[in-house]
Coordinates of C-alpha atoms in Angstrom, one line a residue:
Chain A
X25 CA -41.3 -19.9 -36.5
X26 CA -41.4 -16.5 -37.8
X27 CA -41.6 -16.6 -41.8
X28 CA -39.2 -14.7 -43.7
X29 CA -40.3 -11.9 -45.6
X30 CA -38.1 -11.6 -48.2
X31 CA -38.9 -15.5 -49.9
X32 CA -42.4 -15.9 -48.9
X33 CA -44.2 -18.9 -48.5
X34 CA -48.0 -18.3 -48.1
X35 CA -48.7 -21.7 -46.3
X36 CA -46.3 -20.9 -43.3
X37 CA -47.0 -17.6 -43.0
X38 CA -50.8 -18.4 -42.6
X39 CA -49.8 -20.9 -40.2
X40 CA -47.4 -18.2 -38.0
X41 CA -50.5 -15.9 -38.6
X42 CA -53.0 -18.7 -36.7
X43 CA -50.6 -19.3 -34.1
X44 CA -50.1 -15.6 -33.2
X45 CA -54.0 -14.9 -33.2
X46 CA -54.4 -18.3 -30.8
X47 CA -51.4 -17.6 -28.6
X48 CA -53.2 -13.6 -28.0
X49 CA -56.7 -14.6 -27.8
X50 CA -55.6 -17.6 -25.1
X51 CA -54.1 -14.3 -23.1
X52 CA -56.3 -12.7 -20.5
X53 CA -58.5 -9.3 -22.1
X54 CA -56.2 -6.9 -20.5
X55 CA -52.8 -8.4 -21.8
X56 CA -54.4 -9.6 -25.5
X57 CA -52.9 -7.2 -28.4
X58 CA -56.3 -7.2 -30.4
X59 CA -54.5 -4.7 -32.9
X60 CA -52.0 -7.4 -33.6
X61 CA -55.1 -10.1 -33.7
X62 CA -57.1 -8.1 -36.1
X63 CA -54.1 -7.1 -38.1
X64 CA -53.1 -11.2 -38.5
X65 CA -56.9 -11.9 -39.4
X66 CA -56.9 -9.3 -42.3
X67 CA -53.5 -10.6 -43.7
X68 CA -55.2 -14.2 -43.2
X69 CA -58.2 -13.3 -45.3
X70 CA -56.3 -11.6 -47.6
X71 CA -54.5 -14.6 -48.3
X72 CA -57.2 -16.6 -48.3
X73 CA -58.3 -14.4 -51.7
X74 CA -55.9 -15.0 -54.1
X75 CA -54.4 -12.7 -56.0
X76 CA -56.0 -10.0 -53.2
X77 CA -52.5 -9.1 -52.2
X78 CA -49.4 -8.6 -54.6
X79 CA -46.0 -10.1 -52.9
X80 CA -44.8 -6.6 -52.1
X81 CA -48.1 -6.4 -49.9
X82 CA -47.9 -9.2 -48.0
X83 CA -44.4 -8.8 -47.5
X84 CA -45.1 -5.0 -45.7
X85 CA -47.9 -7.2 -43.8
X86 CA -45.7 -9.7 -42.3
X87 CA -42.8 -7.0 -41.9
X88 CA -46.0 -5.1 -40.1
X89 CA -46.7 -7.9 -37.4
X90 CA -43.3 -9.0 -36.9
X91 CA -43.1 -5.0 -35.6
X92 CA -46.1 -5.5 -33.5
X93 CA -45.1 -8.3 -31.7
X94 CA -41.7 -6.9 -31.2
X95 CA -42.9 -4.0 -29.7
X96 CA -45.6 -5.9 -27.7
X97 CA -42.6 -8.8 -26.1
X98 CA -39.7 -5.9 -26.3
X99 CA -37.8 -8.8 -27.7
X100 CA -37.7 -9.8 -30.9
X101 CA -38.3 -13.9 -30.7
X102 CA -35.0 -14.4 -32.4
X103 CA -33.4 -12.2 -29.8
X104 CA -35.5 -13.8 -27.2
X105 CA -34.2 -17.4 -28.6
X106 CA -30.8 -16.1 -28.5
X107 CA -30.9 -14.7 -24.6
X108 CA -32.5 -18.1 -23.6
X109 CA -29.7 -19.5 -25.2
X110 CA -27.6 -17.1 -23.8
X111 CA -28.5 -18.1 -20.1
X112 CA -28.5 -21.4 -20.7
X113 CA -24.8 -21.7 -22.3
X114 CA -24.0 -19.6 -18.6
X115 CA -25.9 -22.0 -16.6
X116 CA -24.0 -24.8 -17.8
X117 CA -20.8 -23.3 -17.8
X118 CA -21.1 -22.8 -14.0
X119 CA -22.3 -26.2 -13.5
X120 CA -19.6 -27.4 -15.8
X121 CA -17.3 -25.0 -13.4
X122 CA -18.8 -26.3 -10.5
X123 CA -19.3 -30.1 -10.8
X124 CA -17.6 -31.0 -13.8
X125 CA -14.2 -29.6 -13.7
X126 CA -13.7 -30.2 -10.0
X127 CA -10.0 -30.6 -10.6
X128 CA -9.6 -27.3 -12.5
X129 CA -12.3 -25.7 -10.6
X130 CA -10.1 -26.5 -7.2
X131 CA -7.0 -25.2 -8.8
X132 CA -7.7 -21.7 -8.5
X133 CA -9.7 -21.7 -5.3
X134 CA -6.6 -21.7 -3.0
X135 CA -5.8 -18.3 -4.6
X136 CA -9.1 -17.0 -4.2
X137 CA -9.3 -17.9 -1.0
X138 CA -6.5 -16.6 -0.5
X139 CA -7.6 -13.4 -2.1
X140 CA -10.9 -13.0 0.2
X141 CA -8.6 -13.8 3.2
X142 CA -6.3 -10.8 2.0
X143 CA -9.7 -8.6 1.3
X144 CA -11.3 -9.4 4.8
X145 CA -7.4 -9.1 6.7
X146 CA -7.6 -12.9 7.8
X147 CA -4.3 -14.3 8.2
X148 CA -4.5 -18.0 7.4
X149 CA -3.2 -19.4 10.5
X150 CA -4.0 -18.1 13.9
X151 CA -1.1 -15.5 13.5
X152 CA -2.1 -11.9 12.4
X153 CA 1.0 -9.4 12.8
X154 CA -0.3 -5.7 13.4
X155 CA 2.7 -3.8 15.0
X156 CA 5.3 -5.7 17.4
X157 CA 6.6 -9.1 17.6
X158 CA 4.4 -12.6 17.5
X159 CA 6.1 -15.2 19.1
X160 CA 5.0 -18.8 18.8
X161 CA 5.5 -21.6 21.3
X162 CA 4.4 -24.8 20.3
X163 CA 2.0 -23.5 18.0
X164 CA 0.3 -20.6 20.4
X165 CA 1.2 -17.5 19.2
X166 CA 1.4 -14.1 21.3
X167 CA 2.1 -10.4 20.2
X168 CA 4.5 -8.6 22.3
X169 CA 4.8 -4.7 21.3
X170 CA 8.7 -5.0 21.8
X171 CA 12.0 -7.7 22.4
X172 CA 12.0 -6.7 26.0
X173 CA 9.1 -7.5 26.6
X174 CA 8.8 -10.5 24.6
X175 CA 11.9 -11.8 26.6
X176 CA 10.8 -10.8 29.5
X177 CA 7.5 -12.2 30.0
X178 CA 8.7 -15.7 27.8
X179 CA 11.1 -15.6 30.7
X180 CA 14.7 -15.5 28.4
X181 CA 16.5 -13.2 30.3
X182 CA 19.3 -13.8 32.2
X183 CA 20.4 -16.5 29.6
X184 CA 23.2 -14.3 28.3
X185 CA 21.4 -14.9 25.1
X186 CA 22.3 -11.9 22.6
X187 CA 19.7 -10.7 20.1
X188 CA 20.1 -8.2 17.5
X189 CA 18.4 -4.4 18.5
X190 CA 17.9 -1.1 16.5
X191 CA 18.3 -3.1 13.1
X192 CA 16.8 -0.9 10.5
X193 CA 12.8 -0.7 9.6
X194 CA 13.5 -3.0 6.7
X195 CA 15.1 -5.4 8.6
X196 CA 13.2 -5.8 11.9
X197 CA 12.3 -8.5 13.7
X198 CA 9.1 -10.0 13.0
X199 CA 8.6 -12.9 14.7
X200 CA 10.6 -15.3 16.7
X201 CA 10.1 -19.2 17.4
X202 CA 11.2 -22.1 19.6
X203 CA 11.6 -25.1 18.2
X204 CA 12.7 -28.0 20.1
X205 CA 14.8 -30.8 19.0
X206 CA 16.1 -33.7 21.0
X207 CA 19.3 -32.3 22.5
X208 CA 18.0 -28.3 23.0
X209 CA 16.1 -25.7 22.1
X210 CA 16.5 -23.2 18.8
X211 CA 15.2 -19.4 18.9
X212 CA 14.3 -18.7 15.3
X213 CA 14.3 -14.8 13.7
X214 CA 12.2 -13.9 11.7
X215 CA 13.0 -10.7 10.0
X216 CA 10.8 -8.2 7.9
X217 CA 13.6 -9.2 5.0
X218 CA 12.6 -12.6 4.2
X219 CA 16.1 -12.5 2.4
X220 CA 17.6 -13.3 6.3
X221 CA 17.3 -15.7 8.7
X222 CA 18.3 -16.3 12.3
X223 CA 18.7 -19.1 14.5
X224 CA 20.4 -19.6 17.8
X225 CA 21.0 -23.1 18.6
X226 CA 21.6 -23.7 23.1
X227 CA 25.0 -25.6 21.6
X228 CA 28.5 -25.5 20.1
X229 CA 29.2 -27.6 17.6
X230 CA 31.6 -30.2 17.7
X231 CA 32.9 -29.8 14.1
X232 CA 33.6 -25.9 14.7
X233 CA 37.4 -26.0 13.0
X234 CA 36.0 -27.2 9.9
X235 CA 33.9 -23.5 9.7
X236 CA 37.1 -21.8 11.2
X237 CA 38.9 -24.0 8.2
X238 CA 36.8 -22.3 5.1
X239 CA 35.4 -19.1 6.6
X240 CA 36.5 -15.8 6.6
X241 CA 37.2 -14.5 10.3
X242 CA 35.6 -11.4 11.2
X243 CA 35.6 -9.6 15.0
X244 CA 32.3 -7.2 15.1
X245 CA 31.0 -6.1 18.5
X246 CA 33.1 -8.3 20.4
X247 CA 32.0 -11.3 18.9
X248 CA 34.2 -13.6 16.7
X249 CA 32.2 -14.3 13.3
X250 CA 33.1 -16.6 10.4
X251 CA 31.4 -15.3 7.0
X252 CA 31.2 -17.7 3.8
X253 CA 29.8 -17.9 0.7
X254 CA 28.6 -20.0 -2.0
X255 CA 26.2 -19.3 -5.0
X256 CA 25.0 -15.9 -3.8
X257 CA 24.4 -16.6 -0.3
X258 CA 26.1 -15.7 3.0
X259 CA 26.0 -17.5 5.8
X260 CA 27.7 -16.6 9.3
X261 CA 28.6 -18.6 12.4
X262 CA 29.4 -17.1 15.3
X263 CA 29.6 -18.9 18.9
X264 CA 29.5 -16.7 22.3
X265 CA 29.3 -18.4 25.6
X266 CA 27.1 -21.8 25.4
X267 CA 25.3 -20.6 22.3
X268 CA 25.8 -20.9 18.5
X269 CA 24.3 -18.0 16.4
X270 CA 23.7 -18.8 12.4
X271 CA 22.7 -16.0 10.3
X272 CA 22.1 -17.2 5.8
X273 CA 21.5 -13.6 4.4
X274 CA 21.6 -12.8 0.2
X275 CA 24.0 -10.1 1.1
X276 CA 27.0 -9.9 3.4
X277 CA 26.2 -6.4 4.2
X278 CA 22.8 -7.9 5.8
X279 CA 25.3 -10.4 7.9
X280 CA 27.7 -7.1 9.2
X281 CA 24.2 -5.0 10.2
X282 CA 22.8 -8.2 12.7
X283 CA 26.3 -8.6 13.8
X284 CA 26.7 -5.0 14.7
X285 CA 23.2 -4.8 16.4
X286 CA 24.1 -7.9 18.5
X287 CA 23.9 -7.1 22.5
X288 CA 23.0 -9.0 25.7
X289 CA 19.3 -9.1 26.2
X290 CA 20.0 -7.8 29.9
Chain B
X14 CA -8.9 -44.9 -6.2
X15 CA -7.3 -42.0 -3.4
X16 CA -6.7 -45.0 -1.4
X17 CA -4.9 -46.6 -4.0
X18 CA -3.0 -43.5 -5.2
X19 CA -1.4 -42.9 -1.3
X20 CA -0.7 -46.4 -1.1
X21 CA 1.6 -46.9 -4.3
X22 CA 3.5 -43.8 -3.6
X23 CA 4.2 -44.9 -0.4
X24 CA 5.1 -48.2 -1.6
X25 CA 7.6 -45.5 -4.6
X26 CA 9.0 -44.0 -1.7
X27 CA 9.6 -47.0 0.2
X28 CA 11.3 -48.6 -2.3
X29 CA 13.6 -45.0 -3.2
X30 CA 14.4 -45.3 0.6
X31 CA 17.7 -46.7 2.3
X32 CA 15.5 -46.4 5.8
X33 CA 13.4 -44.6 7.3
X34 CA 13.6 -44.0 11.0
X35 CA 10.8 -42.9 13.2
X36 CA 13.3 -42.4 15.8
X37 CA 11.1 -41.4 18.6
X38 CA 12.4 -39.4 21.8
X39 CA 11.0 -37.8 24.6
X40 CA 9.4 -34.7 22.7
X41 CA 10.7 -35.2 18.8
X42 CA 9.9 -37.5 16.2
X43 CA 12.5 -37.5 13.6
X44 CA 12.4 -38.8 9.9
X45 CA 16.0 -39.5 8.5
X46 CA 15.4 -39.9 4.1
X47 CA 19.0 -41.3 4.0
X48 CA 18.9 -41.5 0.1
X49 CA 18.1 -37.9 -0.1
X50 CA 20.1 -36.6 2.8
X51 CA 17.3 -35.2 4.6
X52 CA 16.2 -35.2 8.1
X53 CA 12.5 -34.3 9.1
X54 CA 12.2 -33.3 13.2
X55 CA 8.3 -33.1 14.3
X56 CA 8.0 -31.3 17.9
X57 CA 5.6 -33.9 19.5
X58 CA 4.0 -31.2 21.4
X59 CA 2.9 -30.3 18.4
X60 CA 1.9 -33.5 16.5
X61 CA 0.4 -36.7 18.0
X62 CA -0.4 -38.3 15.1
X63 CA 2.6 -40.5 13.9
X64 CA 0.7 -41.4 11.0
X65 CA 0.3 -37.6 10.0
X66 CA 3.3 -36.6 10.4
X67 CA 4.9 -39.6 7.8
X68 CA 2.7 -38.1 5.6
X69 CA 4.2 -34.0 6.2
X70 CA 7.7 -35.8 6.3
X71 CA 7.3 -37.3 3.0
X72 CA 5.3 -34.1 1.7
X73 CA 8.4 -31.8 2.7
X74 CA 11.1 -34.6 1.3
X75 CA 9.1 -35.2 -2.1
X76 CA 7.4 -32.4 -2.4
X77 CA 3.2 -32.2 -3.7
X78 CA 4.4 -32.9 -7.3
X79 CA 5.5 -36.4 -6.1
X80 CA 2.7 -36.9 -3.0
X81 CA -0.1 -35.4 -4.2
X82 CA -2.8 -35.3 -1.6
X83 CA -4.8 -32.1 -2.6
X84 CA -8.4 -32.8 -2.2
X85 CA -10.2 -33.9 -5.6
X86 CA -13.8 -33.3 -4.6
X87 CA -15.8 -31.1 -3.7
X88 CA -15.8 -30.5 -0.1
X89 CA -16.9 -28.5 2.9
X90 CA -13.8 -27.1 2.9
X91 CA -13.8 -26.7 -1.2
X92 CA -16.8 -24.6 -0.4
X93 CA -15.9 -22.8 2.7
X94 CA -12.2 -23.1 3.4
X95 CA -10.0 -24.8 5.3
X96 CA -10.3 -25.1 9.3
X97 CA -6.6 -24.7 9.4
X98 CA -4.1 -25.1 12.0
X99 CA 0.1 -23.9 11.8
X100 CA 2.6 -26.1 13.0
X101 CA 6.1 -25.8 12.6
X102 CA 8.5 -28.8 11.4
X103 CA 12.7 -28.8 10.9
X104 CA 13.8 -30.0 8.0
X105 CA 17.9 -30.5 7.6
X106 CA 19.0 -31.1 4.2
X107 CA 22.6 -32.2 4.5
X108 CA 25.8 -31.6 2.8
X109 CA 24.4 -28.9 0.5
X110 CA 27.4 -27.3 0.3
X111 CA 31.3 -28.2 0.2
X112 CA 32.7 -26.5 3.4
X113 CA 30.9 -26.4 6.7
X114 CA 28.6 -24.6 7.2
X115 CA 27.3 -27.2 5.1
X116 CA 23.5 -28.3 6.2
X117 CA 20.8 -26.0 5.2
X118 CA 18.4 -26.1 8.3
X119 CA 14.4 -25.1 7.4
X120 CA 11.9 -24.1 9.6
X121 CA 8.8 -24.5 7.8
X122 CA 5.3 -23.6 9.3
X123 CA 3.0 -26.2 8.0
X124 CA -0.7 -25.6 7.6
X125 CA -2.7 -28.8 8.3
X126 CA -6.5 -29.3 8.0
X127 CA -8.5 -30.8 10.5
X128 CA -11.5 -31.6 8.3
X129 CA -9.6 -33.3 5.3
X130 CA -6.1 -33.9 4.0
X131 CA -5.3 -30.0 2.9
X132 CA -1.3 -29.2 3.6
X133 CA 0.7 -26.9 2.9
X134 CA 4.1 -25.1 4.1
X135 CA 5.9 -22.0 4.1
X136 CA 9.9 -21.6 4.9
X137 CA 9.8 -19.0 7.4
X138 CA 13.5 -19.6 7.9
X139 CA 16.8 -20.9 6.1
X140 CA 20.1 -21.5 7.5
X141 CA 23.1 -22.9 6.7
X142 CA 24.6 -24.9 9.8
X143 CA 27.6 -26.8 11.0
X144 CA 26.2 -30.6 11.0
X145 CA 28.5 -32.7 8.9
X146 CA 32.0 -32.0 8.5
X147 CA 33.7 -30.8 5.3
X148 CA 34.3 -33.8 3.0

């Protein structure tokens, strides 16, 4: 315990001054500070004689060797106190982080994950989009630089299925999917604007005069559309030989661009 | 206590149920949620495990907030990620709207975990489609 030297208390700073002289003397001769040792023997024997040193004396003595030994550890042993304490309070906080707090601790490793899967360009599933169009069958994804080729190796030509071309750069396709379902099979867009979707279902449905009903008819590119709308968003249905083709868009102008870029594939 | 956990939410959504079907057919296991309108189709192709895919179905239906299967511990996977693989699952929500087109269809890639229960899911797609006819 270092004493302190503005209310000085003879008996503990004797004891500091023993335990400084045994703690450098119990050092090996080339790290020992025998200019501290000597200095904490002459304050000893001074206090030893009473009345040999007035209060302002021994209070320049102690100031003195708490000097020293800060200049011999670097750190004062308050400040070192403080840095152990220091490291320990982050020690325990990562523990705490680690082991304690699991449940809060999990709760923001998705987004770093996430965040180091960004940094390092890993795409979470086995899909990474560069340029082109991925297409994923049953969960195997391939990259095809353009819709004719896609369609043409995936072998969906000659279907008469139509698919939109040229959109704009905005609206591109992305991505398309089959999904199969117990009566046929649905292509899925995806588009660039995640504000659009596509699907094209192999079948008409039966309740098509209930869209005809509540739709507004519209004849683009020599296919008969019916646009509605309800909070915000626009959905189309339009039916060309054996296939139905649903477009949901948050703007109708969105729905009129896909319509207009619709052509046969062949 | 995990064990416990799945087990009375199942037994909550059993009871909040009208039926359940695991209609099964040649490729497609659908889920009908009659009380909440919703149909859950599973490509077989792409799922083999019936008991998995009750739990995606009911995940999609209820959402995480009501099943809750998030890993609690520290993990493997808590440490190094996830060994993840996409699938992709239909969800049809019915009657959404008033006039036909009145189903929203979702096509939701699903991310699934094959060293512990992780999921997750993305709507890649949203349409509205002609299902059920205008009331």
């Amino acid at each position: 315990m270092i004493p302190d030297s503005n209310h000085l208390n003879e008996e503990l700073i004797a004891r500091w001054l023993v335990e400084i002289i045994h703690r450098e003397i119990s050092k090996p001769d080339d790290e020992a500070d025998m200019e501290l040792v000597e200095e904490c023997e002459k304050t000893l024997l001074s206090l030893s004689i009473s009345a040999s040193l007035s209060d302002d004396e021994l209070r320049e003595r102690v100031k003195k060797i708490i000097g020293k030994k800060k200049d011999q550890n670097g750190l004062h042993d308050v400040e070192r106190f403080r840095l152990i304490r220091r490291v320990a309070a982050i020690v325990v906080c990562v523990v705490v982080a680690l082991f304690g707090s699991v449940m809060t601790a999990y709760a923001f490793v998705p987004s770093f994950q996430t965040f180091v899967r960004e940094v390092l360009n890993i795409d979470s599933g086995s899909v990474v989009e560069i340029d082109g169009i991925t297409y994923i069958n049953n969960g195997e994804a391939t990259i095809y630089s353009s819709l004719e080729e896609l369609l043409e190796v995936e072998g969906l030509t000659g279907l008469n299925i139509m698919f939109p071309n040229n959109l704009p750069q905005e609206m591109m396709i992305s991505r398309l999917e089959t999904v199969y379902y117990e009566n046929g099979v649905t292509i899925v867009i995806i588009f660039a604007d995640k504000g659009v979707s596509m699907n094209i279902d192999n079948e008409m449905p039966i309740e098509i005069g209930d869209v005809i009903d509540s739709s507004k008819e519209v004849q683009i590119n020599g296919i008969l559309s019916y646009i509605s709308e309800a909070d915000g968003i626009y959905s189309s249905v339009s039916v060309h030989g054996t296939y139905t083709y649903y477009i949901t868009a948050d703007a109708e102008d969105k729905i009129i661009t896909i319509l207009e870029s619709m052509n046969l594939e062949d | 206590m995990k064990i416990i956990r799945i087990t009375l939410c199942v037994l909550l959504c059993a009871g909040m149920l009208v039926n359940i079907n695991g209609a099964d057919s040649d490729n497609v296991v659908i889920f009908e949620y009659e009380n909440d309108n919703m149909t859950v189709i599973f490509d077989q192709t792409e799922f083999d495990d019936a008991e998995l895919c009750k739990i995606i179905a009911d995940y999609l239906v209820y959402g995480a907030g009501e099943y809750d299967i998030t890993p609690t511990s520290i993990s493997w996977c808590w440490l190094f990620g996830h060994d993840i693989t996409t699938s992709t699952v239909t969800t049809i929500t019915h009657k959404v709207r008033s006039t036909s087109p009145r189903c929203l269809r979702e096509i939701h890639n699903v991310d699934t975990c094959s060293k512990c229960d992780y999921l997750d899911d993305e709507v890649v797609s949203s349409v509205y489609i002609v299902c059920h006819p205008n009331d």
